[in-house]
Structures are given as structure tokens and as C-alpha cells.
């Protein structure tokens, strides 16, 4: 597995440790997040998303794979937490695709992994 940039590592560790300020510090002020067919633009919208969807659901990530191509980092993580797991596979895996700017997360796309391609 590749070495992940500090902002990507901070996203997962701060989420797991429920440290909102550290989580937000990983994002650029003008960042963009796409999660579950929803878009969040700017730090305040992302803060609300983090509070409700990550910290509010006590989401825990375990990174299982990571790749880098042309400065884009694709991370597969096993997800657990206090959310409805009805009809979800076990383990429940999501692909997080990060684009960085000046060492901070500029874009984050979260989707089901397609294991035939990255």
C-alpha cells in the first residue's frame, strides 16, 4: 500500500477519533465533497456533513487499500458505525477519491468501489 498524504491520513484518523477540528483542518476552504449523490461545497457545508454523517453516526474507517495516480489518491476503506446496515455487505467498503491542493483536500468523492478498475 502506498504512503498517503497527511491530509488524507488526517481525514481517516480524525474521523475515527471524533476530532472535528482536526478533520476540518484537512480540507481546503473551498473544498468539494460528493457523497451518496449529494454535493457539499465550501468548508461550512462540509462541516455540517462531517458533524451529521461521520461524527453523528460514529463512523469508523479501516483503510484496506490505497493507490495513487497522477496526484489523485483512491482509498478503499471498510466502514462501520451507528447507521442502518440493512442490506449492506459485510464488510461494507467505500472508495474515497481525494484530490489535493497545497496539501489539503480540495475534492473528495465517495462511492461504492468498482473492483475491476480504480
Coordinates of C-alpha atoms in Angstrom, one line a residue:
X1 CA 0.0 0.0 0.0
X2 CA 1.2 3.5 -0.8
X3 CA 2.1 6.2 1.7
X4 CA -0.9 8.6 2.0
X5 CA -0.5 12.4 2.2
X6 CA -1.0 13.9 5.7
X7 CA -4.4 15.4 4.8
X8 CA -5.8 12.0 3.7
X9 CA -4.4 10.3 6.8
X10 CA -5.9 13.1 9.0
X11 CA -9.3 12.6 7.4
X12 CA -9.5 9.0 8.5
X13 CA -7.7 9.3 11.9
X14 CA -9.7 12.4 12.9
X15 CA -12.9 10.8 11.9
X16 CA -12.1 7.6 13.9
X17 CA -11.1 9.7 16.9
X18 CA -14.1 12.1 16.6
X19 CA -11.9 15.2 16.4
X20 CA -14.0 17.7 14.3
X21 CA -11.4 20.5 14.3
X22 CA -8.6 18.1 13.1
X23 CA -11.0 16.7 10.5
X24 CA -11.9 20.2 9.2
X25 CA -8.2 21.2 9.1
X26 CA -7.6 18.5 6.4
X27 CA -10.0 20.4 4.0
X28 CA -9.3 23.4 1.8
X29 CA -11.7 26.3 2.5
X30 CA -13.2 25.9 -1.0
X31 CA -13.3 22.1 -0.9
X32 CA -16.0 19.9 -2.6
X33 CA -17.4 16.6 -1.3
X34 CA -19.6 14.3 -3.3
X35 CA -21.2 11.6 -1.1
X36 CA -24.3 9.4 -1.6
X37 CA -25.4 11.5 -4.6
X38 CA -25.2 14.7 -2.5
X39 CA -22.8 17.6 -3.0
X40 CA -21.2 19.8 -0.3
X41 CA -19.3 22.9 -1.3
X42 CA -17.2 25.0 1.0
X43 CA -16.0 24.5 4.5
X44 CA -19.2 25.2 6.3
X45 CA -21.3 22.8 4.2
X46 CA -18.6 20.1 4.7
X47 CA -18.5 20.8 8.5
X48 CA -22.3 20.1 8.7
X49 CA -21.8 16.9 6.6
X50 CA -19.0 15.8 8.9
X51 CA -21.0 16.5 12.0
X52 CA -24.1 14.6 10.9
X53 CA -22.9 11.9 8.5
X54 CA -19.5 11.0 10.0
X55 CA -19.3 12.0 13.7
X56 CA -23.0 11.8 14.3
X57 CA -23.1 8.3 13.0
X58 CA -19.8 7.4 14.8
X59 CA -18.3 6.2 11.6
X60 CA -15.1 4.2 11.8
X61 CA -12.8 3.6 8.9
X62 CA -10.3 0.9 8.3
X63 CA -8.2 1.5 5.2
X64 CA -7.8 -1.7 3.3
X65 CA -6.2 -0.5 0.0
X66 CA -4.8 2.7 -1.4
X67 CA -3.4 3.8 -4.8
X68 CA -2.2 7.0 -6.4
X69 CA -2.3 8.0 -10.0
X70 CA -1.5 11.5 -11.3
X71 CA -1.8 13.0 -7.9
X72 CA -5.2 11.5 -7.2
X73 CA -5.5 9.1 -4.2
X74 CA -8.0 6.3 -4.2
X75 CA -8.6 4.7 -0.8
X76 CA -10.8 1.7 -0.1
X77 CA -12.0 1.7 3.5
X78 CA -14.1 -0.7 5.4
X79 CA -16.9 1.3 7.2
X80 CA -18.7 0.7 10.4
X81 CA -20.7 2.9 12.8
X82 CA -24.1 3.7 14.1
X83 CA -26.1 3.7 10.9
X84 CA -28.6 1.4 9.2
X85 CA -26.7 -1.6 7.8
X86 CA -29.8 -3.3 6.4
X87 CA -28.9 -5.0 3.1
X88 CA -25.3 -3.7 3.2
X89 CA -22.5 -6.2 2.6
X90 CA -20.1 -7.2 5.4
X91 CA -17.6 -5.8 5.3
X92 CA -19.1 -2.6 3.9
X93 CA -16.4 -1.0 1.6
X94 CA -16.4 2.5 0.2
X95 CA -13.9 4.1 -2.2
X96 CA -12.7 7.6 -1.2
X97 CA -11.1 9.5 -4.1
X98 CA -9.0 12.5 -3.0
X99 CA -7.7 15.4 -5.0
X100 CA -5.4 17.7 -3.0
X101 CA -4.3 21.3 -3.4
X102 CA -1.5 22.8 -1.3
X103 CA -1.5 19.8 1.0
X104 CA -5.3 20.0 1.8
X105 CA -8.3 18.1 0.5
X106 CA -9.7 20.0 -2.5
X107 CA -12.1 17.3 -3.7
X108 CA -13.4 14.1 -2.1
X109 CA -15.7 11.7 -4.0
X110 CA -17.2 8.8 -2.0
X111 CA -18.7 5.8 -3.9
X112 CA -19.0 2.1 -3.9
X113 CA -15.8 0.6 -5.2
X114 CA -15.7 -1.0 -8.7
X115 CA -13.1 -3.7 -8.2
X116 CA -12.5 -4.2 -11.9
X117 CA -10.9 -0.7 -12.2
X118 CA -9.6 2.0 -10.0

